[in-house]
Amino acid sequence: MYLDKEEEKMLESENETISKAMELLVTLGKMFKAERLVRIKSAHISGISYDNIGDSGLEWIESLNARVSVPTTVNPAGMDLEKWKEMGIDERFYEKQVRILKALKNLGADLTLTCTPYYINKPSFGDHLAWAESSAVVYANSILGARTNREAGITSIAAAITGRTLYFGLHIKENRMPTVTVKAKGDLAAVGYIAGKELRGEIPYFIFEKKPSEWELKQLAASLAATGSVAMFHAEEITPEFRDFDVPKERVEVEGKLEKECNADLIAIGCPHASKEELEEILRLIGDEKIKRELWIFTSRRIAEGSRDLVRKLEKMGAKVYCDTCMVVSPAPDRFKCVMVNSGKALHYIPERRKCEVAFSDLKNCIRLAKTP
Ligand code: F3S
């Protein structure tokens, strides 16, 4: 694999963190037959909840001795940094999580603690990135036209330090060609959940019945990534590269209909993290009826701080707005029997990661249930 002078220097660096980071990229580059590396505009690190990585992950991050060389954002942690007690997180977990965050800060990462880094620093069309949050990868490739493969937590850290990632896969235009046409109708979180299972690793070209909102596309991206390891899609008349390739001849139809019920004692919205527009929609759906069950809404701290009035109104109606974390990477939902979600990604991961049951419905029904005693 070709390395320029600067990259050679990093490989030979006396700083072990830098040389190991470059060594990892070179080893993977050989494995994936990448001809070279590519400079990236940003990195996004995932897998930083203490619940995911435990003591061995914490010690590894603490052992790193370098600084990131490009803007680097970070995925949600295992708790809200301010309301962790209210969430039911214990002191030990809190302390371990704080150590992980301190180590990431020492690396120079921006502790955004969100899976929607594109709401904070939106990549431009054609930017090369090294992002490790699968839902954000699909969003960046498909909706923004940026270029990133699905990085692992560890390779995103190597990329953040070196400022490079492997030039292969979705960094190369011809690999972004759609492979199957999908006529879709119904709830897009459900469409993504169902289509992902059928279309593992494909690049779907969607034709929708009606134009979806931005957050519906975000839901679609997250579901596809969760059940199908999909890293990109095109959507006719919507996504920036849909005209660049022929429409695939193979066609399938998917109806987004997916109702999974339980007597939910927790309703959790915000997977991926809610945008300001979603917070507004939730408040509109709540109307003037108070919330009667636990309703947790997850968003990033930056969005919450920029929407203080909205957050206050949601809390006044009985909802709880949590930042820095989510219903999948935090152990907080474990004390509930069943959690109702409107996200295909949460529906997929909660049974794997949490101790509670999971149910699914669209946002409207989730809020209706939250208002039911
Ligand atoms: Fe984000 Fe957690 Fe869902 S990290 S995409 S809210 S599983």
mmCIF file of C-alpha atoms and ligand atoms in Angstrom:
data_model
loop_
_atom_site.group_PDB
_atom_site.id
_atom_site.type_symbol
_atom_site.label_atom_id
_atom_site.label_comp_id
_atom_site.label_asym_id
_atom_site.label_seq_id
_atom_site.Cartn_x
_atom_site.Cartn_y
_atom_site.Cartn_z
ATOM 1 C CA MET A 1 0.000 0.000 0.000
ATOM 2 C CA TYR A 2 1.313 3.446 -0.932
ATOM 3 C CA LEU A 3 2.192 5.750 1.987
ATOM 4 C CA ASP A 4 3.334 9.362 1.576
ATOM 5 C CA LYS A 5 6.274 10.775 3.558
ATOM 6 C CA GLU A 6 4.146 12.035 6.415
ATOM 7 C CA GLU A 7 2.410 8.667 6.726
ATOM 8 C CA GLU A 8 5.769 6.838 6.670
ATOM 9 C CA LYS A 9 6.926 9.148 9.458
ATOM 10 C CA MET A 10 3.859 8.298 11.557
ATOM 11 C CA LEU A 11 4.509 4.599 11.009
ATOM 12 C CA GLU A 12 8.075 5.070 12.316
ATOM 13 C CA SER A 13 7.061 7.459 15.115
ATOM 14 C CA GLU A 14 8.620 7.015 18.543
ATOM 15 C CA ASN A 15 5.212 7.746 20.004
ATOM 16 C CA GLU A 16 3.759 4.259 20.285
ATOM 17 C CA THR A 17 0.116 5.408 20.055
ATOM 18 C CA ILE A 18 0.784 7.129 16.706
ATOM 19 C CA SER A 19 2.875 4.290 15.230
ATOM 20 C CA LYS A 20 0.335 1.682 16.367
ATOM 21 C CA ALA A 21 -2.544 3.730 14.892
ATOM 22 C CA MET A 22 -0.774 3.880 11.525
ATOM 23 C CA GLU A 23 0.218 0.224 11.760
ATOM 24 C CA LEU A 24 -3.437 -0.721 12.262
ATOM 25 C CA LEU A 25 -4.479 1.236 9.161
ATOM 26 C CA VAL A 26 -1.688 -0.345 7.088
ATOM 27 C CA THR A 27 -2.579 -3.873 8.251
ATOM 28 C CA LEU A 28 -6.259 -3.341 7.437
ATOM 29 C CA GLY A 29 -5.323 -1.618 4.177
ATOM 30 C CA LYS A 30 -3.469 -4.730 3.060
ATOM 31 C CA MET A 31 -6.372 -6.917 4.120
ATOM 32 C CA PHE A 32 -8.931 -4.858 2.178
ATOM 33 C CA LYS A 33 -6.506 -4.237 -0.716
ATOM 34 C CA ALA A 34 -6.709 -0.457 -0.319
ATOM 35 C CA GLU A 35 -4.172 1.163 -2.647
ATOM 36 C CA ARG A 36 -3.610 4.141 -0.311
ATOM 37 C CA LEU A 37 -4.991 6.188 2.562
ATOM 38 C CA VAL A 38 -7.207 9.240 2.230
ATOM 39 C CA ARG A 39 -7.191 12.397 4.350
ATOM 40 C CA ILE A 40 -10.390 12.857 6.339
ATOM 41 C CA LYS A 41 -12.311 15.977 7.383
ATOM 42 C CA SER A 42 -13.610 14.468 10.623
ATOM 43 C CA ALA A 43 -13.786 11.329 12.740
ATOM 44 C CA HIS A 44 -16.601 10.070 14.941
ATOM 45 C CA ILE A 45 -15.861 7.595 17.722
ATOM 46 C CA SER A 46 -18.485 5.085 18.882
ATOM 47 C CA GLY A 47 -18.611 2.388 21.556
ATOM 48 C CA ILE A 48 -17.681 4.591 24.497
ATOM 49 C CA SER A 49 -20.381 3.656 26.988
ATOM 50 C CA TYR A 50 -18.911 1.926 30.026
ATOM 51 C CA ASP A 51 -21.788 -0.509 29.602
ATOM 52 C CA ASN A 52 -20.277 -1.544 26.214
ATOM 53 C CA ILE A 53 -16.559 -1.535 26.812
ATOM 54 C CA GLY A 54 -16.162 -2.277 30.516
ATOM 55 C CA ASP A 55 -12.847 -2.064 32.369
ATOM 56 C CA SER A 56 -10.652 -3.407 29.561
ATOM 57 C CA GLY A 57 -11.940 -0.756 27.131
ATOM 58 C CA LEU A 58 -11.546 1.956 29.756
ATOM 59 C CA GLU A 59 -7.934 0.968 30.464
ATOM 60 C CA TRP A 60 -7.125 0.816 26.745
ATOM 61 C CA ILE A 61 -8.463 4.333 26.095
ATOM 62 C CA GLU A 62 -6.564 5.612 29.138
ATOM 63 C CA SER A 63 -3.355 4.091 27.764
ATOM 64 C CA LEU A 64 -3.486 6.203 24.569
ATOM 65 C CA ASN A 65 -0.918 8.955 24.443
ATOM 66 C CA ALA A 66 -1.621 11.181 21.440
ATOM 67 C CA ARG A 67 -3.951 13.899 20.196
ATOM 68 C CA VAL A 68 -6.489 13.709 17.406
ATOM 69 C CA SER A 69 -5.461 15.590 14.262
ATOM 70 C CA VAL A 70 -8.945 16.267 12.825
ATOM 71 C CA PRO A 71 -12.236 17.392 14.425
ATOM 72 C CA THR A 72 -13.478 14.351 16.323
ATOM 73 C CA THR A 73 -16.916 13.844 17.832
ATOM 74 C CA VAL A 74 -18.055 11.118 20.216
ATOM 75 C CA ASN A 75 -21.112 8.833 20.460
ATOM 76 C CA PRO A 76 -23.462 8.673 23.484
ATOM 77 C CA ALA A 77 -22.208 7.519 26.874
ATOM 78 C CA GLY A 78 -24.022 5.343 29.415
ATOM 79 C CA MET A 79 -25.790 8.156 31.257
ATOM 80 C CA ASP A 80 -26.893 11.787 31.260
ATOM 81 C CA LEU A 81 -23.921 13.609 32.788
ATOM 82 C CA GLU A 82 -26.225 15.834 34.846
ATOM 83 C CA LYS A 83 -29.266 13.656 35.562
ATOM 84 C CA TRP A 84 -27.500 10.313 36.053
ATOM 85 C CA LYS A 85 -28.901 9.863 39.560
ATOM 86 C CA GLU A 86 -32.441 10.528 38.360
ATOM 87 C CA MET A 87 -31.863 7.870 35.665
ATOM 88 C CA GLY A 88 -30.940 5.379 38.377
ATOM 89 C CA ILE A 89 -27.240 5.056 37.498
ATOM 90 C CA ASP A 90 -25.000 4.009 40.406
ATOM 91 C CA GLU A 91 -21.843 5.826 41.602
ATOM 92 C CA ARG A 92 -19.470 3.123 40.383
ATOM 93 C CA PHE A 93 -20.814 3.240 36.829
ATOM 94 C CA TYR A 94 -20.732 7.052 36.904
ATOM 95 C CA GLU A 95 -17.104 7.141 37.982
ATOM 96 C CA LYS A 96 -15.962 4.651 35.359
ATOM 97 C CA GLN A 97 -17.865 6.494 32.617
ATOM 98 C CA VAL A 98 -16.334 9.800 33.663
ATOM 99 C CA ARG A 99 -12.848 8.238 33.428
ATOM 100 C CA ILE A 100 -13.580 7.141 29.835
ATOM 101 C CA LEU A 101 -14.745 10.646 28.947
ATOM 102 C CA LYS A 102 -11.694 12.207 30.562
ATOM 103 C CA ALA A 103 -9.419 9.961 28.517
ATOM 104 C CA LEU A 104 -11.274 10.925 25.314
ATOM 105 C CA LYS A 105 -10.938 14.594 26.259
ATOM 106 C CA ASN A 106 -7.208 14.113 26.733
ATOM 107 C CA LEU A 107 -7.117 12.741 23.185
ATOM 108 C CA GLY A 108 -8.632 16.044 22.049
ATOM 109 C CA ALA A 109 -12.062 14.686 21.127
ATOM 110 C CA ASP A 110 -15.099 16.963 21.374
ATOM 111 C CA LEU A 111 -17.390 15.296 23.915
ATOM 112 C CA THR A 112 -20.565 15.761 21.898
ATOM 113 C CA LEU A 113 -21.945 12.427 23.183
ATOM 114 C CA THR A 114 -24.397 12.073 20.352
ATOM 115 C CA CYS A 115 -25.070 9.730 17.447
ATOM 116 C CA THR A 116 -26.190 12.706 15.350
ATOM 117 C CA PRO A 117 -22.881 14.572 14.908
ATOM 118 C CA TYR A 118 -24.234 15.962 11.614
ATOM 119 C CA TYR A 119 -26.528 18.308 13.563
ATOM 120 C CA ILE A 120 -23.461 19.817 15.221
ATOM 121 C CA ASN A 121 -20.903 19.913 12.411
ATOM 122 C CA LYS A 122 -22.519 19.078 9.102
ATOM 123 C CA PRO A 123 -20.139 17.504 6.562
ATOM 124 C CA SER A 124 -20.186 18.835 2.999
ATOM 125 C CA PHE A 125 -20.866 16.845 -0.145
ATOM 126 C CA GLY A 126 -17.821 14.756 -1.087
ATOM 127 C CA ASP A 127 -16.034 15.074 2.292
ATOM 128 C CA HIS A 128 -14.120 11.946 3.314
ATOM 129 C CA LEU A 129 -14.890 10.952 6.908
ATOM 130 C CA ALA A 130 -14.081 8.141 9.318
ATOM 131 C CA TRP A 131 -17.291 7.694 11.269
ATOM 132 C CA ALA A 132 -18.058 4.737 13.479
ATOM 133 C CA GLU A 133 -21.726 5.200 14.364
ATOM 134 C CA SER A 134 -23.602 3.041 11.862
ATOM 135 C CA SER A 135 -26.740 5.208 11.672
ATOM 136 C CA ALA A 136 -24.657 8.357 11.169
ATOM 137 C CA VAL A 137 -22.623 6.567 8.466
ATOM 138 C CA VAL A 138 -25.778 5.914 6.425
ATOM 139 C CA TYR A 139 -26.981 9.478 7.042
ATOM 140 C CA ALA A 140 -23.651 11.003 5.964
ATOM 141 C CA ASN A 141 -23.306 8.875 2.819
ATOM 142 C CA SER A 142 -26.911 8.985 1.699
ATOM 143 C CA ILE A 143 -28.448 12.257 2.818
ATOM 144 C CA LEU A 144 -25.355 14.483 2.809
ATOM 145 C CA GLY A 145 -23.300 12.838 0.046
ATOM 146 C CA ALA A 146 -20.196 12.635 2.257
ATOM 147 C CA ARG A 147 -18.043 9.486 2.080
ATOM 148 C CA THR A 148 -17.398 7.080 4.897
ATOM 149 C CA ASN A 149 -17.239 3.358 5.474
ATOM 150 C CA ARG A 150 -18.620 1.820 8.655
ATOM 151 C CA GLU A 151 -15.575 2.301 10.865
ATOM 152 C CA ALA A 152 -15.149 0.330 14.076
ATOM 153 C CA GLY A 153 -14.596 2.226 17.337
ATOM 154 C CA ILE A 154 -10.895 1.389 17.299
ATOM 155 C CA THR A 155 -10.287 2.303 13.627
ATOM 156 C CA SER A 156 -12.120 5.601 14.078
ATOM 157 C CA ILE A 157 -9.655 6.428 16.879
ATOM 158 C CA ALA A 158 -6.704 5.454 14.639
ATOM 159 C CA ALA A 159 -8.194 7.632 11.879
ATOM 160 C CA ALA A 160 -8.748 10.544 14.271
ATOM 161 C CA ILE A 161 -5.100 10.416 15.393
ATOM 162 C CA THR A 162 -3.550 10.007 11.918
ATOM 163 C CA GLY A 163 -6.123 12.119 10.047
ATOM 164 C CA ARG A 164 -6.490 9.331 7.498
ATOM 165 C CA THR A 165 -8.558 6.304 6.707
ATOM 166 C CA LEU A 166 -8.399 3.537 4.091
ATOM 167 C CA TYR A 167 -9.251 4.576 0.546
ATOM 168 C CA PHE A 168 -11.645 1.794 -0.362
ATOM 169 C CA GLY A 169 -15.366 0.920 -0.274
ATOM 170 C CA LEU A 170 -17.665 3.920 -0.176
ATOM 171 C CA HIS A 171 -14.794 6.408 -0.504
ATOM 172 C CA ILE A 172 -14.692 5.423 -4.187
ATOM 173 C CA LYS A 173 -17.533 6.704 -6.373
ATOM 174 C CA GLU A 174 -18.189 3.511 -8.370
ATOM 175 C CA ASN A 175 -18.739 1.548 -5.147
ATOM 176 C CA ARG A 176 -21.668 3.832 -4.301
ATOM 177 C CA MET A 177 -23.829 2.452 -7.101
ATOM 178 C CA PRO A 178 -27.325 1.279 -6.052
ATOM 179 C CA THR A 179 -27.870 -2.464 -6.352
ATOM 180 C CA VAL A 180 -31.612 -2.934 -5.814
ATOM 181 C CA THR A 181 -34.708 -0.776 -6.283
ATOM 182 C CA VAL A 182 -37.080 -0.693 -3.313
ATOM 183 C CA LYS A 183 -40.614 0.683 -3.621
ATOM 184 C CA ALA A 184 -41.467 1.641 -0.065
ATOM 185 C CA LYS A 185 -44.561 2.758 1.780
ATOM 186 C CA GLY A 186 -45.591 3.133 5.402
ATOM 187 C CA ASP A 187 -43.478 3.980 8.439
ATOM 188 C CA LEU A 188 -39.835 4.394 7.360
ATOM 189 C CA ALA A 189 -38.329 3.065 10.602
ATOM 190 C CA ALA A 190 -40.279 -0.138 9.916
ATOM 191 C CA VAL A 191 -39.320 -0.091 6.212
ATOM 192 C CA GLY A 192 -35.639 0.065 7.163
ATOM 193 C CA TYR A 193 -36.023 -2.677 9.781
ATOM 194 C CA ILE A 194 -37.730 -5.033 7.301
ATOM 195 C CA ALA A 195 -35.697 -4.077 4.203
ATOM 196 C CA GLY A 196 -32.423 -4.342 6.120
ATOM 197 C CA LYS A 197 -33.113 -7.973 6.985
ATOM 198 C CA GLU A 198 -33.811 -8.798 3.345
ATOM 199 C CA LEU A 199 -31.104 -6.674 1.744
ATOM 200 C CA ARG A 200 -28.021 -7.278 3.837
ATOM 201 C CA GLY A 201 -25.072 -5.252 2.526
ATOM 202 C CA GLU A 202 -26.938 -3.952 -0.549
ATOM 203 C CA ILE A 203 -27.219 -0.286 -1.580
ATOM 204 C CA PRO A 204 -30.983 0.258 -1.980
ATOM 205 C CA TYR A 205 -32.488 2.804 -4.374
ATOM 206 C CA PHE A 206 -35.743 3.880 -2.708
ATOM 207 C CA ILE A 207 -38.855 5.138 -4.402
ATOM 208 C CA PHE A 208 -41.277 6.529 -1.817
ATOM 209 C CA GLU A 209 -45.014 7.062 -2.097
ATOM 210 C CA LYS A 210 -44.729 10.499 -0.520
ATOM 211 C CA LYS A 211 -41.779 12.733 0.304
ATOM 212 C CA PRO A 212 -40.436 11.834 3.768
ATOM 213 C CA SER A 213 -39.279 14.347 6.369
ATOM 214 C CA GLU A 214 -35.612 14.615 7.316
ATOM 215 C CA TRP A 215 -36.162 12.685 10.539
ATOM 216 C CA GLU A 216 -38.045 9.918 8.747
ATOM 217 C CA LEU A 217 -34.991 9.483 6.505
ATOM 218 C CA LYS A 218 -32.825 9.435 9.626
ATOM 219 C CA GLN A 219 -34.990 6.647 11.067
ATOM 220 C CA LEU A 220 -34.716 4.718 7.810
ATOM 221 C CA ALA A 221 -30.911 5.096 7.880
ATOM 222 C CA ALA A 222 -30.666 3.819 11.456
ATOM 223 C CA SER A 223 -32.908 0.780 10.883
ATOM 224 C CA LEU A 224 -31.136 -0.252 7.681
ATOM 225 C CA ALA A 225 -27.774 -0.029 9.428
ATOM 226 C CA ALA A 226 -29.006 -2.073 12.394
ATOM 227 C CA THR A 227 -30.690 -5.025 10.723
ATOM 228 C CA GLY A 228 -28.855 -5.078 7.400
ATOM 229 C CA SER A 229 -25.378 -3.576 7.916
ATOM 230 C CA VAL A 230 -26.374 -1.249 5.087
ATOM 231 C CA ALA A 231 -24.025 1.740 4.828
ATOM 232 C CA MET A 232 -25.766 3.830 2.186
ATOM 233 C CA PHE A 233 -28.960 4.249 0.183
ATOM 234 C CA HIS A 234 -30.267 6.472 -2.586
ATOM 235 C CA ALA A 235 -33.766 7.947 -2.688
ATOM 236 C CA GLU A 236 -35.334 9.117 -5.936
ATOM 237 C CA GLU A 237 -35.594 12.921 -6.213
ATOM 238 C CA ILE A 238 -34.219 13.278 -2.667
ATOM 239 C CA THR A 239 -30.626 12.189 -2.057
ATOM 240 C CA PRO A 240 -27.764 14.050 -3.744
ATOM 241 C CA GLU A 241 -26.332 11.211 -5.858
ATOM 242 C CA PHE A 242 -29.506 9.463 -7.038
ATOM 243 C CA ARG A 243 -29.029 10.628 -10.642
ATOM 244 C CA ASP A 244 -25.405 9.507 -10.864
ATOM 245 C CA PHE A 245 -26.159 5.829 -11.605
ATOM 246 C CA ASP A 246 -28.647 3.699 -13.503
ATOM 247 C CA VAL A 247 -31.745 2.641 -11.584
ATOM 248 C CA PRO A 248 -31.268 -1.058 -10.605
ATOM 249 C CA LYS A 249 -33.428 -3.484 -12.571
ATOM 250 C CA GLU A 250 -34.020 -5.793 -9.608
ATOM 251 C CA ARG A 251 -37.092 -4.516 -7.748
ATOM 252 C CA VAL A 252 -38.676 -5.323 -4.416
ATOM 253 C CA GLU A 253 -41.576 -3.785 -2.498
ATOM 254 C CA VAL A 254 -41.524 -3.150 1.237
ATOM 255 C CA GLU A 255 -44.411 -2.043 3.385
ATOM 256 C CA GLY A 256 -43.385 -0.469 6.655
ATOM 257 C CA LYS A 257 -45.910 -2.115 8.907
ATOM 258 C CA LEU A 258 -44.584 -3.399 12.151
ATOM 259 C CA GLU A 259 -46.563 -3.439 15.374
ATOM 260 C CA LYS A 260 -45.058 -5.152 18.367
ATOM 261 C CA GLU A 261 -47.057 -4.591 21.501
ATOM 262 C CA CYS A 262 -46.623 -4.885 25.250
ATOM 263 C CA ASN A 263 -47.956 -3.026 28.252
ATOM 264 C CA ALA A 264 -45.020 -0.621 28.163
ATOM 265 C CA ASP A 265 -43.965 1.013 31.422
ATOM 266 C CA LEU A 266 -41.388 3.134 29.570
ATOM 267 C CA ILE A 267 -41.731 4.912 26.229
ATOM 268 C CA ALA A 268 -38.341 5.909 24.815
ATOM 269 C CA ILE A 269 -37.985 8.270 21.849
ATOM 270 C CA GLY A 270 -34.801 9.630 20.312
ATOM 271 C CA CYS A 271 -32.953 6.823 18.582
ATOM 272 C CA PRO A 272 -31.096 8.347 16.769
ATOM 273 C CA HIS A 273 -30.995 11.454 18.984
ATOM 274 C CA ALA A 274 -33.919 13.794 18.396
ATOM 275 C CA SER A 275 -33.514 16.996 16.417
ATOM 276 C CA LYS A 276 -35.147 20.289 17.392
ATOM 277 C CA GLU A 277 -37.887 19.615 14.805
ATOM 278 C CA GLU A 278 -38.617 16.229 16.398
ATOM 279 C CA LEU A 279 -38.848 17.822 19.854
ATOM 280 C CA GLU A 280 -41.370 20.265 18.391
ATOM 281 C CA GLU A 281 -43.348 17.419 16.836
ATOM 282 C CA ILE A 282 -43.392 15.506 20.143
ATOM 283 C CA LEU A 283 -44.664 18.585 21.972
ATOM 284 C CA ARG A 284 -47.348 19.036 19.308
ATOM 285 C CA LEU A 285 -48.438 15.398 19.694
ATOM 286 C CA ILE A 286 -48.575 15.727 23.496
ATOM 287 C CA GLY A 287 -50.888 18.723 23.137
ATOM 288 C CA ASP A 288 -52.450 19.753 26.446
ATOM 289 C CA GLU A 289 -52.815 16.276 27.952
ATOM 290 C CA LYS A 290 -50.267 15.401 30.624
ATOM 291 C CA ILE A 291 -47.909 12.429 30.257
ATOM 292 C CA LYS A 292 -49.016 9.548 32.528
ATOM 293 C CA ARG A 293 -46.306 6.923 31.932
ATOM 294 C CA GLU A 294 -42.548 7.324 31.897
ATOM 295 C CA LEU A 295 -41.666 9.090 28.634
ATOM 296 C CA TRP A 296 -37.938 9.500 28.013
ATOM 297 C CA ILE A 297 -36.732 11.596 25.107
ATOM 298 C CA PHE A 298 -33.064 11.350 24.121
ATOM 299 C CA THR A 299 -31.250 14.158 22.369
ATOM 300 C CA SER A 300 -27.813 15.716 22.310
ATOM 301 C CA ARG A 301 -26.866 18.310 24.891
ATOM 302 C CA ARG A 302 -26.165 20.840 22.119
ATOM 303 C CA ILE A 303 -29.689 20.446 20.717
ATOM 304 C CA ALA A 304 -31.222 20.587 24.214
ATOM 305 C CA GLU A 305 -29.243 23.732 25.061
ATOM 306 C CA GLY A 306 -30.314 25.334 21.822
ATOM 307 C CA SER A 307 -33.977 24.444 22.504
ATOM 308 C CA ARG A 308 -34.273 25.312 26.231
ATOM 309 C CA ASP A 309 -37.812 26.619 25.968
ATOM 310 C CA LEU A 310 -38.987 23.475 24.157
ATOM 311 C CA VAL A 311 -37.307 21.209 26.700
ATOM 312 C CA ARG A 312 -38.919 23.127 29.552
ATOM 313 C CA LYS A 313 -42.362 22.740 27.945
ATOM 314 C CA LEU A 314 -41.844 18.991 27.386
ATOM 315 C CA GLU A 315 -40.770 18.555 31.015
ATOM 316 C CA LYS A 316 -43.754 20.568 32.221
ATOM 317 C CA MET A 317 -46.017 18.076 30.449
ATOM 318 C CA GLY A 318 -44.317 15.197 32.298
ATOM 319 C CA ALA A 319 -41.717 14.004 29.750
ATOM 320 C CA LYS A 320 -38.083 13.479 30.773
ATOM 321 C CA VAL A 321 -35.475 14.828 28.371
ATOM 322 C CA TYR A 322 -32.092 13.128 28.682
ATOM 323 C CA CYS A 323 -28.852 14.071 26.941
ATOM 324 C CA ASP A 324 -25.459 12.343 26.378
ATOM 325 C CA THR A 325 -26.967 8.830 26.330
ATOM 326 C CA CYS A 326 -29.740 6.610 24.955
ATOM 327 C CA MET A 327 -32.087 3.695 25.716
ATOM 328 C CA VAL A 328 -29.655 1.167 24.220
ATOM 329 C CA VAL A 329 -26.229 2.169 25.568
ATOM 330 C CA SER A 330 -27.426 3.099 29.063
ATOM 331 C CA PRO A 331 -28.308 0.407 31.639
ATOM 332 C CA ALA A 332 -31.084 2.714 32.957
ATOM 333 C CA PRO A 333 -34.013 1.009 31.110
ATOM 334 C CA ASP A 334 -33.112 -2.362 32.715
ATOM 335 C CA ARG A 335 -35.412 -1.719 35.666
ATOM 336 C CA PHE A 336 -38.485 -1.499 33.402
ATOM 337 C CA LYS A 337 -40.534 -4.445 32.144
ATOM 338 C CA CYS A 338 -41.153 -3.289 28.603
ATOM 339 C CA VAL A 339 -39.977 -0.287 26.622
ATOM 340 C CA MET A 340 -41.930 1.012 23.643
ATOM 341 C CA VAL A 341 -39.839 2.625 20.873
ATOM 342 C CA ASN A 342 -40.472 4.198 17.476
ATOM 343 C CA SER A 343 -37.006 3.255 16.217
ATOM 344 C CA GLY A 344 -36.082 0.157 14.198
ATOM 345 C CA LYS A 345 -32.546 0.374 15.539
ATOM 346 C CA ALA A 346 -33.682 0.375 19.169
ATOM 347 C CA LEU A 347 -36.126 -2.439 18.392
ATOM 348 C CA HIS A 348 -33.212 -4.463 17.047
ATOM 349 C CA TYR A 349 -30.684 -3.793 19.814
ATOM 350 C CA ILE A 350 -32.735 -3.584 23.023
ATOM 351 C CA PRO A 351 -33.342 -7.373 23.228
ATOM 352 C CA GLU A 352 -29.595 -7.926 22.762
ATOM 353 C CA ARG A 353 -28.348 -5.263 25.118
ATOM 354 C CA ARG A 354 -30.986 -4.604 27.758
ATOM 355 C CA LYS A 355 -32.899 -6.702 30.249
ATOM 356 C CA CYS A 356 -36.380 -5.416 29.350
ATOM 357 C CA GLU A 357 -38.796 -6.429 26.613
ATOM 358 C CA VAL A 358 -39.294 -4.145 23.641
ATOM 359 C CA ALA A 359 -42.312 -3.015 21.648
ATOM 360 C CA PHE A 360 -42.564 -0.867 18.541
ATOM 361 C CA SER A 361 -45.010 1.646 17.128
ATOM 362 C CA ASP A 362 -44.868 4.961 15.276
ATOM 363 C CA LEU A 363 -44.271 8.240 17.091
ATOM 364 C CA LYS A 364 -47.956 9.132 17.224
ATOM 365 C CA ASN A 365 -48.891 5.876 18.943
ATOM 366 C CA CYS A 366 -45.922 6.057 21.289
ATOM 367 C CA ILE A 367 -47.047 9.479 22.502
ATOM 368 C CA ARG A 368 -50.677 8.326 22.701
ATOM 369 C CA LEU A 369 -49.585 5.447 24.939
ATOM 370 C CA ALA A 370 -47.501 7.797 27.085
ATOM 371 C CA LYS A 371 -50.677 9.786 27.775
ATOM 372 C CA THR A 372 -52.647 6.662 28.761
ATOM 373 C CA PRO A 373 -52.713 5.766 32.481
HETATM 374 FE FE1 F3S B 1 -28.047 6.610 18.822
HETATM 375 FE FE2 F3S B 1 -28.344 4.948 20.787
HETATM 376 FE FE3 F3S B 1 -29.864 4.741 18.701
HETATM 377 S S1 F3S B 1 -26.439 5.652 19.987
HETATM 378 S S2 F3S B 1 -28.651 5.483 17.011
HETATM 379 S S3 F3S B 1 -29.808 6.467 20.113
HETATM 380 S S4 F3S B 1 -28.893 3.066 19.775
#
